[in-house]
PDB file of C-alpha atoms in Angstrom:
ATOM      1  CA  UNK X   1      70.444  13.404  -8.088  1.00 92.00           C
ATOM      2  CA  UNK X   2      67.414  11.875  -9.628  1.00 96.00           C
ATOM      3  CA  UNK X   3      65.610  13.889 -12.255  1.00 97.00           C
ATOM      4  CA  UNK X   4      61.919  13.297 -12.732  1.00 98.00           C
ATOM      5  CA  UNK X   5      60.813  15.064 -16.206  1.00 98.00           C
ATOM      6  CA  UNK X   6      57.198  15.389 -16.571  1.00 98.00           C
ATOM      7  CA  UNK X   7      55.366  15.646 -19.946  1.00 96.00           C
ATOM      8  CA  UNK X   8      53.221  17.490 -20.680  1.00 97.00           C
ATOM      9  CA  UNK X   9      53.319  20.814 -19.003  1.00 98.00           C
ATOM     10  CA  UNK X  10      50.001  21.694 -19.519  1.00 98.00           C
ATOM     11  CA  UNK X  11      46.827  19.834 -20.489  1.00 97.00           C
ATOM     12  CA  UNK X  12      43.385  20.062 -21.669  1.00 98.00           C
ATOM     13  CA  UNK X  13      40.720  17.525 -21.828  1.00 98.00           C
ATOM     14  CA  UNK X  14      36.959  17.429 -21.984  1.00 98.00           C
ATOM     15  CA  UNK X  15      35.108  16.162 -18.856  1.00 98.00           C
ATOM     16  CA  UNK X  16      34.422  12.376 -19.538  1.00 98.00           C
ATOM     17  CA  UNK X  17      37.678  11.956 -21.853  1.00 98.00           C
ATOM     18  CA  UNK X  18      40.771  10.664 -20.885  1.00 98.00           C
ATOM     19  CA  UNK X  19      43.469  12.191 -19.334  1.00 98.00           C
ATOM     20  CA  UNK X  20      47.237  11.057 -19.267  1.00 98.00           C
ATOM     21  CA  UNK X  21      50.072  12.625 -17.629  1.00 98.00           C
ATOM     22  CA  UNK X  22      53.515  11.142 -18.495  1.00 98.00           C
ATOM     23  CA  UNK X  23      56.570  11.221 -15.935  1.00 98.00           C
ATOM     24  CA  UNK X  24      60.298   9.875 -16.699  1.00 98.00           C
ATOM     25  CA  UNK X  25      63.523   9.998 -14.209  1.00 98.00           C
ATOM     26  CA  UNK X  26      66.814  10.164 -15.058  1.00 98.00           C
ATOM     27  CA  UNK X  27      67.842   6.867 -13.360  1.00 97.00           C
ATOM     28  CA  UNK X  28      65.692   4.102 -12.555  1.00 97.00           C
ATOM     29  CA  UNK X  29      63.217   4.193  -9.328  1.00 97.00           C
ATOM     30  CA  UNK X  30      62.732   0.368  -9.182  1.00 97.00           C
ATOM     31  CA  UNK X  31      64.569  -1.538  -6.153  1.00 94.00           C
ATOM     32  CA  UNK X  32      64.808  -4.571  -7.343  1.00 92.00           C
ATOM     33  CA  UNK X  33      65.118  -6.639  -3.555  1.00 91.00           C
ATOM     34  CA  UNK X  34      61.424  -5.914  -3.385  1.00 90.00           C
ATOM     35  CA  UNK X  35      60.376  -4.948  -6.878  1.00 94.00           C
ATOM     36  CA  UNK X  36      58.757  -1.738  -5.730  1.00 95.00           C
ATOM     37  CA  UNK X  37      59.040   1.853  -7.950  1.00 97.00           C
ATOM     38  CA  UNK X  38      59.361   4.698  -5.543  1.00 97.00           C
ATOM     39  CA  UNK X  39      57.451   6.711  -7.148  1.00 98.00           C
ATOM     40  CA  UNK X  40      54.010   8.671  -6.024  1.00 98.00           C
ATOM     41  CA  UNK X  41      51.640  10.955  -8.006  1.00 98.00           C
ATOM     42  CA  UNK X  42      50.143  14.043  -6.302  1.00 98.00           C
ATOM     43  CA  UNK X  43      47.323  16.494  -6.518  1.00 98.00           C
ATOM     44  CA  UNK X  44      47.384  19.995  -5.900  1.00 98.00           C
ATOM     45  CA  UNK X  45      44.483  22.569  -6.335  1.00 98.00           C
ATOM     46  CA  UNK X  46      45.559  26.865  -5.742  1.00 96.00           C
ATOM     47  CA  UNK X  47      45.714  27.308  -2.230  1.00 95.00           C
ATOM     48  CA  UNK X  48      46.100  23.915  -0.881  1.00 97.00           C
ATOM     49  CA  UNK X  49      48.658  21.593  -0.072  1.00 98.00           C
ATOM     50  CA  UNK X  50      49.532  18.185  -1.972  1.00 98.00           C
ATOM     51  CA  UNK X  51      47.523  15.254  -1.991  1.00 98.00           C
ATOM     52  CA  UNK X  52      49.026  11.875  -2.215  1.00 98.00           C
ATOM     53  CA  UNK X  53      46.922   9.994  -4.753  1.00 98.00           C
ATOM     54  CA  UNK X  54      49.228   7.186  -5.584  1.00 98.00           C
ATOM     55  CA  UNK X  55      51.952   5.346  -4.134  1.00 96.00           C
ATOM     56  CA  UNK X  56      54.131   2.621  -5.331  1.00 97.00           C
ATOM     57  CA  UNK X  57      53.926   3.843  -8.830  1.00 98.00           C
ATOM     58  CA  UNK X  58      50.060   1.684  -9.008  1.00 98.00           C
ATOM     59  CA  UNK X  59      48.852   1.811  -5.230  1.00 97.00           C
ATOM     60  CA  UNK X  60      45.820   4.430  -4.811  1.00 97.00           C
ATOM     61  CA  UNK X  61      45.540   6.093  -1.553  1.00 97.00           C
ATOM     62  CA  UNK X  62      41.996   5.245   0.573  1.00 95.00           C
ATOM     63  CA  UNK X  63      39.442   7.297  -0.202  1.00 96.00           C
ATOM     64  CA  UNK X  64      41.004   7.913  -4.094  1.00 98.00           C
ATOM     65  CA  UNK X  65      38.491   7.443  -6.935  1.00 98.00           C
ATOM     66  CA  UNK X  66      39.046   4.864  -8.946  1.00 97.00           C
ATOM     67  CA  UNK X  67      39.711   7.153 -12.024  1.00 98.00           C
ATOM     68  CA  UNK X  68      42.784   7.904 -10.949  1.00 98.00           C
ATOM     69  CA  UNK X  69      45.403   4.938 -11.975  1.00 98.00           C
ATOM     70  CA  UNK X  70      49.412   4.806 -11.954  1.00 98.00           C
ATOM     71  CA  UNK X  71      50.787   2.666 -14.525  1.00 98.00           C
ATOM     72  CA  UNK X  72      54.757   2.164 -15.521  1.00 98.00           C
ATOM     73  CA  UNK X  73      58.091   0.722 -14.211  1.00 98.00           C
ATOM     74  CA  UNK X  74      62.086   1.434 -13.700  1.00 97.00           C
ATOM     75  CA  UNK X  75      62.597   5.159 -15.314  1.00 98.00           C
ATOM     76  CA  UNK X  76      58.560   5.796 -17.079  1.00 98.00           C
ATOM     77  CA  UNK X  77      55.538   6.279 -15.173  1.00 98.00           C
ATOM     78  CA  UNK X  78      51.580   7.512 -16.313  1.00 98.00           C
ATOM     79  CA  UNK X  79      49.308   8.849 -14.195  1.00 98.00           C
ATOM     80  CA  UNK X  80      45.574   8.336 -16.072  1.00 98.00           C
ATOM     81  CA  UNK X  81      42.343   9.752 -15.066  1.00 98.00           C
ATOM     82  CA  UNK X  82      39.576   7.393 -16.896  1.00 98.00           C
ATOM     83  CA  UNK X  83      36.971  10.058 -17.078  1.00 98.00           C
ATOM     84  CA  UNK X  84      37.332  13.743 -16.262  1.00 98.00           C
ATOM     85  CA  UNK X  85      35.479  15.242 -14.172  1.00 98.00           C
ATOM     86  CA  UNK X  86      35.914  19.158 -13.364  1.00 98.00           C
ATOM     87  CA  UNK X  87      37.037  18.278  -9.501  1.00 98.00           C
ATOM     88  CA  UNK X  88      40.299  17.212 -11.365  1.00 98.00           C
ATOM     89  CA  UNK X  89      41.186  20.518 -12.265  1.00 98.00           C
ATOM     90  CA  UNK X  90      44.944  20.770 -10.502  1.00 98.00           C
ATOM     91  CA  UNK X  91      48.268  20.553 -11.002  1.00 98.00           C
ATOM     92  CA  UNK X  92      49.666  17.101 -10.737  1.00 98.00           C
ATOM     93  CA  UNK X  93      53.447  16.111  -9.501  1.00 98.00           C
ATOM     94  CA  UNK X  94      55.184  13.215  -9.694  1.00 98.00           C
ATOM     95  CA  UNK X  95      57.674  12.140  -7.269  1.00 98.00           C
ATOM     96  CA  UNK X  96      60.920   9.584  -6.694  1.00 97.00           C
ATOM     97  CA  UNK X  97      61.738   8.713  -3.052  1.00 96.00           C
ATOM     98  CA  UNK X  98      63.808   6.404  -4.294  1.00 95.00           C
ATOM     99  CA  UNK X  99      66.880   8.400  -3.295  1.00 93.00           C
ATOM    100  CA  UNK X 100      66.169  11.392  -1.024  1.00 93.00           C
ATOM    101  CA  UNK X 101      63.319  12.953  -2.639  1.00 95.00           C
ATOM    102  CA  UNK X 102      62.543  14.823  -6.194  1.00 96.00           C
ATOM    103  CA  UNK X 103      60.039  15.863  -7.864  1.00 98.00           C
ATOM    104  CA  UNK X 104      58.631  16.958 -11.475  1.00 98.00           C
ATOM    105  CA  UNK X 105      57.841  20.241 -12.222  1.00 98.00           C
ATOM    106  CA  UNK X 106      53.953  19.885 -12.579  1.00 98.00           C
ATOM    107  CA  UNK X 107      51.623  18.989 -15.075  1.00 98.00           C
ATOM    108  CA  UNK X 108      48.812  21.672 -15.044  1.00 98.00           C
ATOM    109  CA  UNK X 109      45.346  19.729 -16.062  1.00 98.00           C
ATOM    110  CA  UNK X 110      42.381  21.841 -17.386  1.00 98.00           C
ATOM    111  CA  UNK X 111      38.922  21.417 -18.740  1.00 98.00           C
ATOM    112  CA  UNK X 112      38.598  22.082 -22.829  1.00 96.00           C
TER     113      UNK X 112
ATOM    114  CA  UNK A   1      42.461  15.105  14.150  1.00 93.00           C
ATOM    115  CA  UNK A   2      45.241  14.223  12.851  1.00 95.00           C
ATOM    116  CA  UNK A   3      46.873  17.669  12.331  1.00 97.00           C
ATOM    117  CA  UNK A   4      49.875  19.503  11.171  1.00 98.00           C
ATOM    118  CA  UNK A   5      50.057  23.619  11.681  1.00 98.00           C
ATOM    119  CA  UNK A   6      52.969  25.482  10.488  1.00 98.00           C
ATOM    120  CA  UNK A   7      53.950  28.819  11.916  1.00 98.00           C
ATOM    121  CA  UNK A   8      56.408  31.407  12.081  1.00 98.00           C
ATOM    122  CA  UNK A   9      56.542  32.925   8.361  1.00 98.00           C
ATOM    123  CA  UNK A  10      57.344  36.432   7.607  1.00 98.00           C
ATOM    124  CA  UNK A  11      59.337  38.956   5.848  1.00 98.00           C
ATOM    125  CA  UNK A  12      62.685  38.894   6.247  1.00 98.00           C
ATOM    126  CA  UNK A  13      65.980  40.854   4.342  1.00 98.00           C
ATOM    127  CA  UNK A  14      68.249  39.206   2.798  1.00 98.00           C
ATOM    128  CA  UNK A  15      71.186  37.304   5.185  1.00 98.00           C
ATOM    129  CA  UNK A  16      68.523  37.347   8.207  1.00 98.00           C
ATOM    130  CA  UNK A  17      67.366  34.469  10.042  1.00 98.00           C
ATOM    131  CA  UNK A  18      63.732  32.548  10.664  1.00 98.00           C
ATOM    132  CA  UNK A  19      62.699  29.719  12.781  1.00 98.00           C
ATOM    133  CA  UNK A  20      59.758  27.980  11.310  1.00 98.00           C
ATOM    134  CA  UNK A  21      57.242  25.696  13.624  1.00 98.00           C
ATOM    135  CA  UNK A  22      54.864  22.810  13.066  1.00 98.00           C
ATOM    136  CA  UNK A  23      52.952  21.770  15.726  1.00 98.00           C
ATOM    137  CA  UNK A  24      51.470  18.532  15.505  1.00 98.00           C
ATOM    138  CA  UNK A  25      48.315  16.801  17.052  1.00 97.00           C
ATOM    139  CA  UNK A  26      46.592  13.767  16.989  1.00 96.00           C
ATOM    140  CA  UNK A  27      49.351  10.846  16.544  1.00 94.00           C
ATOM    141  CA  UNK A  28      52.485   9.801  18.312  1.00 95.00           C
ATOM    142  CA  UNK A  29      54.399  12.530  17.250  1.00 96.00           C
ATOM    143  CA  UNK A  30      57.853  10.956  18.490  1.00 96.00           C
ATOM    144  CA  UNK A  31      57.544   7.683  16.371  1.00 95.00           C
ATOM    145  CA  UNK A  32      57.239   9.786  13.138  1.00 96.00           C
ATOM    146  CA  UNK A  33      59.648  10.809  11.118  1.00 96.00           C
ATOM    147  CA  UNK A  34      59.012  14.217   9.352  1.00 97.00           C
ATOM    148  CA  UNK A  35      60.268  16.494   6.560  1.00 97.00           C
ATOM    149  CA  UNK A  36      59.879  20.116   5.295  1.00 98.00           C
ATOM    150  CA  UNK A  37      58.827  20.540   2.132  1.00 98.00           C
ATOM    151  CA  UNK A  38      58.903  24.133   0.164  1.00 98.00           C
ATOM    152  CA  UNK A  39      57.268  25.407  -2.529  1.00 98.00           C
ATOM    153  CA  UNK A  40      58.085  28.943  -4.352  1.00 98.00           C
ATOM    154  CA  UNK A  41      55.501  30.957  -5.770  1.00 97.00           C
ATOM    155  CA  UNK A  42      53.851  29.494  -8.891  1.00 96.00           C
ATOM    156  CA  UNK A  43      56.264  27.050  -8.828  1.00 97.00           C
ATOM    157  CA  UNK A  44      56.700  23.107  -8.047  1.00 97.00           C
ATOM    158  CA  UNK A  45      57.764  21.077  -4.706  1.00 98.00           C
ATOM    159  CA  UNK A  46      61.221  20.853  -3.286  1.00 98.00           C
ATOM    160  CA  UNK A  47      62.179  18.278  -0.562  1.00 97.00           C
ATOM    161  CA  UNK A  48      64.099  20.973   2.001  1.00 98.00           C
ATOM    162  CA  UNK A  49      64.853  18.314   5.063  1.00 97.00           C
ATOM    163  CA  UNK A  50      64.003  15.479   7.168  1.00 97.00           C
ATOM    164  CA  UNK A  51      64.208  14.388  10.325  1.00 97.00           C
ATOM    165  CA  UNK A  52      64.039  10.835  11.846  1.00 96.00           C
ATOM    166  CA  UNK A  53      61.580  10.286  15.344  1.00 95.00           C
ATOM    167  CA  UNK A  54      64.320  10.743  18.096  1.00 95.00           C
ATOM    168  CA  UNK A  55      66.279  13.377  15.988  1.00 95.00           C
ATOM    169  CA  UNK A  56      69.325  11.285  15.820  1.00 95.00           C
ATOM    170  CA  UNK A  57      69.418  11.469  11.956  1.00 96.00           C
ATOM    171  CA  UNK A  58      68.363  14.428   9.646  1.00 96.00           C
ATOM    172  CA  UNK A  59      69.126  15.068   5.998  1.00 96.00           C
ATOM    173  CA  UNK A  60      69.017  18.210   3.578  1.00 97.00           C
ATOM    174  CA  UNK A  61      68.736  19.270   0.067  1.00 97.00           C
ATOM    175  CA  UNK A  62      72.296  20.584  -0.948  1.00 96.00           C
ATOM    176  CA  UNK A  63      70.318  24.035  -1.683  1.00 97.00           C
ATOM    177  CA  UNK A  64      69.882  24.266   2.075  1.00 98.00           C
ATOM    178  CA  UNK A  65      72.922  21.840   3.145  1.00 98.00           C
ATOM    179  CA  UNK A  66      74.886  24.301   5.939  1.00 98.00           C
ATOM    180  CA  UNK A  67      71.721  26.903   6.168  1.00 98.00           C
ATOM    181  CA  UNK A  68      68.930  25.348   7.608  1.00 98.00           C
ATOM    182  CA  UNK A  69      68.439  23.308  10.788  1.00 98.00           C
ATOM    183  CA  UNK A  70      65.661  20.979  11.388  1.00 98.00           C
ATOM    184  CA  UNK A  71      65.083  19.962  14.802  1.00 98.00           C
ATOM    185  CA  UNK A  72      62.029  18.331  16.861  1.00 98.00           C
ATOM    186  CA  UNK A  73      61.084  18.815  20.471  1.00 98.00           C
ATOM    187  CA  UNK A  74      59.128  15.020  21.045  1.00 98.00           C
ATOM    188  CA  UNK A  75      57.945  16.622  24.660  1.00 97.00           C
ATOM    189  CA  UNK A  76      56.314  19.675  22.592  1.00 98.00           C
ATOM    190  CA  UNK A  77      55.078  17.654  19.600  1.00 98.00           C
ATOM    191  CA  UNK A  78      56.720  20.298  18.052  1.00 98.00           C
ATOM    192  CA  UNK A  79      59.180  20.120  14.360  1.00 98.00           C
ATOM    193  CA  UNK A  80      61.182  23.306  14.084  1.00 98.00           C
ATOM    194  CA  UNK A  81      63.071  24.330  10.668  1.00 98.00           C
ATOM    195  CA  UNK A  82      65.803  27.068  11.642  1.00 98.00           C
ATOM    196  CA  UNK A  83      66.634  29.364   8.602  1.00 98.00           C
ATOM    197  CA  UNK A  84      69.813  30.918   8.238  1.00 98.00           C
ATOM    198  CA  UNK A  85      71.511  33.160   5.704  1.00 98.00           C
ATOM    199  CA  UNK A  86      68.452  33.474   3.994  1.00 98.00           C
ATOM    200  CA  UNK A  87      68.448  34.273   0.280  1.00 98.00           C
ATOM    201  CA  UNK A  88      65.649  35.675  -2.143  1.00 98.00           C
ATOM    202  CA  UNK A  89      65.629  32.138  -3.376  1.00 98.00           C
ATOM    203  CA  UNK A  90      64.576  30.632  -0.030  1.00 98.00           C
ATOM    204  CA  UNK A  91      60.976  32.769  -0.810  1.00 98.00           C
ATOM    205  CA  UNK A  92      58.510  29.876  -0.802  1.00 98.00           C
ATOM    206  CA  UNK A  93      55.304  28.441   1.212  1.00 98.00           C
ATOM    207  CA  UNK A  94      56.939  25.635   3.722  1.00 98.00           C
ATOM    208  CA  UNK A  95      55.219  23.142   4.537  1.00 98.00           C
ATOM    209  CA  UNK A  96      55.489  19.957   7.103  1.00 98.00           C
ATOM    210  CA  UNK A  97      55.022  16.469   6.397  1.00 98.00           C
ATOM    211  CA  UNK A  98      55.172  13.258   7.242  1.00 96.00           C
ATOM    212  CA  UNK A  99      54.329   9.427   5.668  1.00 94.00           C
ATOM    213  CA  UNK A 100      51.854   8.555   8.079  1.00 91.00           C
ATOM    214  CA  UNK A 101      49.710   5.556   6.871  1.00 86.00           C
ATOM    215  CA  UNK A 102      52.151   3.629   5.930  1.00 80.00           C
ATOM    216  CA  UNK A 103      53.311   3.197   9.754  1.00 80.00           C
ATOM    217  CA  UNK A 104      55.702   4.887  12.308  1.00 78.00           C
ATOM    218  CA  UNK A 105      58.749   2.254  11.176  1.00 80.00           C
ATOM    219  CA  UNK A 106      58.106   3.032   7.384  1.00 83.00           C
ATOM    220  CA  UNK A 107      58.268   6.921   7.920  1.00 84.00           C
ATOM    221  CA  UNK A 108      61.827   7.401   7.899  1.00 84.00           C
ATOM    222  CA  UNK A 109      62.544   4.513   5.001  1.00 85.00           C
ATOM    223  CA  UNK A 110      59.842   6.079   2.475  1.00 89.00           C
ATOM    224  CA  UNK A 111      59.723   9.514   1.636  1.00 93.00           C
ATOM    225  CA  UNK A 112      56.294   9.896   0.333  1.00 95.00           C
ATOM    226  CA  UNK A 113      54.002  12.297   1.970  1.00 96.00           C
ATOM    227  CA  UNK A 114      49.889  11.641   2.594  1.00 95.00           C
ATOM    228  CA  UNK A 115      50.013  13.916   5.536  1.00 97.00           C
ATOM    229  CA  UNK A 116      50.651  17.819   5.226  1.00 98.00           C
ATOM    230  CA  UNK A 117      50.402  20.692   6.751  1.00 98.00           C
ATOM    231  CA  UNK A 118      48.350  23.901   5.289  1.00 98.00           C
ATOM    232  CA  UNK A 119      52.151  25.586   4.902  1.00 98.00           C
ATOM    233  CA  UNK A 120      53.315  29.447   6.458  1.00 98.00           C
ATOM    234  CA  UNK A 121      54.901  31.660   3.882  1.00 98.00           C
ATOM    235  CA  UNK A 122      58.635  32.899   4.107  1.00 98.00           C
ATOM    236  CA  UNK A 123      59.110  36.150   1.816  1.00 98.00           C
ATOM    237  CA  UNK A 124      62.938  37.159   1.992  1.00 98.00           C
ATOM    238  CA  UNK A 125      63.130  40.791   1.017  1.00 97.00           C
ATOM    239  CA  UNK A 126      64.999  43.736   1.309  1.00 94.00           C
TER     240      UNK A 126
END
């Protein structure tokens, strides 16, 4: 099984500052006959399900402010929200569907 | 509307069985395929099952392998996740889902999720 290790657990930042949300796996996500990660980044806020933000490892969702970006390749991935705003407060997940599926354990983002 | 509603959560003891429901509107529910997802309180996401469009295929999380039973009746636009042996560990919010903008014939090849259900909550409990 694929491991996906996020990093950190918990975050603060002050709206307008960045935030960045780091996610590994244990083996890499990249399929390299199309040179796609299988990775996705998703939002959840208490008492709601999921979001999908970002797909692909890069590809925002429609409807997605542009904030949110998804940066890395093969086995490291970064989820980065330009400029906080307090709608952001949420736990974040990364996930591999690379083989079955996996996820990390949550990254919980708060205002300072 | 596009829409996914679970049903069928509870209480239950320990060893007891539950049959979870998702009823789906507003696609072509039989060229989708679909997955449960779980989540335990205050904690993350765990990939339960999946099932492809006709129900030919279906796939489970070894936590679950032997246990649980996902099934789909296309007529009902109904997905169905039959619980077995149920342990304290199975206490979670379960959710339906699906990868539904990426296309009916990319649902079963990538396991992403951008459609859910609001989830129904299984408690097992003596």
């Amino acid at each position: 099984d694929i491991v996906m290790t996020q990093s950190p657990d918990s975050l603060a930042v002050s709206l307008g500052e960045r935030a960045t949300i780091n996610c590994k796996s244990s083996q890499t996500v990249l399929y390299s006959s199309n040179n796609k990660n299988f990775l996705a980044w998703y939002q959840q806020k208490p008492g709601q399900p999921p979001k999908l933000l970002i797909n692909w490892a890069s590809t925002r969702e429609s409807g997605v402010p542009d904030r949110f970006s998804g940066s890395g390749s093969g086995t490291e991935f970064t989820l980065t929200i330009s400029s906080l705003q307090a709608e952001d407060v949420a736990i974040y997940y990364c996930q591999q569907y690379y083989n079955t599926s996996g996820f990390g354990q949550g990254t919980r983002l708060e205002i300072k | 509307q596009v829409q996914l509603v679970e049903s069928g959560g509870g209480v239950v003891q320990p060893g007891r069985s539950l049959r979870l429901s998702c009823a789906v509107s507003g696609f072509t529910f039989s060229s989708y395929a679909m997955h449960w997802v779980r989540q335990a309180p205050g904690k993350g996401l765990e990939w339960v099952a999946i099932i492809s469009d006709d129900g030919s295929n279906n796939y489970y999380a070894d936590s679950v392998k032997g246990r649980f039973t996902i099934s789909r009746d296309n007529s009902e636009n109904t997905l169905y996740l039959q619980m077995n042996s149920l342990r304290a560990e199975d206490t979670a919010v379960y959710y339906c889902a699906t990868t539904y903008g990426g296309g009916a014939t990319d649902s079963f090849e990538y396991w992403y999720f951008d459609l859910w259900g609001r989830g129904t909550l299984v408690t097992v409990s003596s």
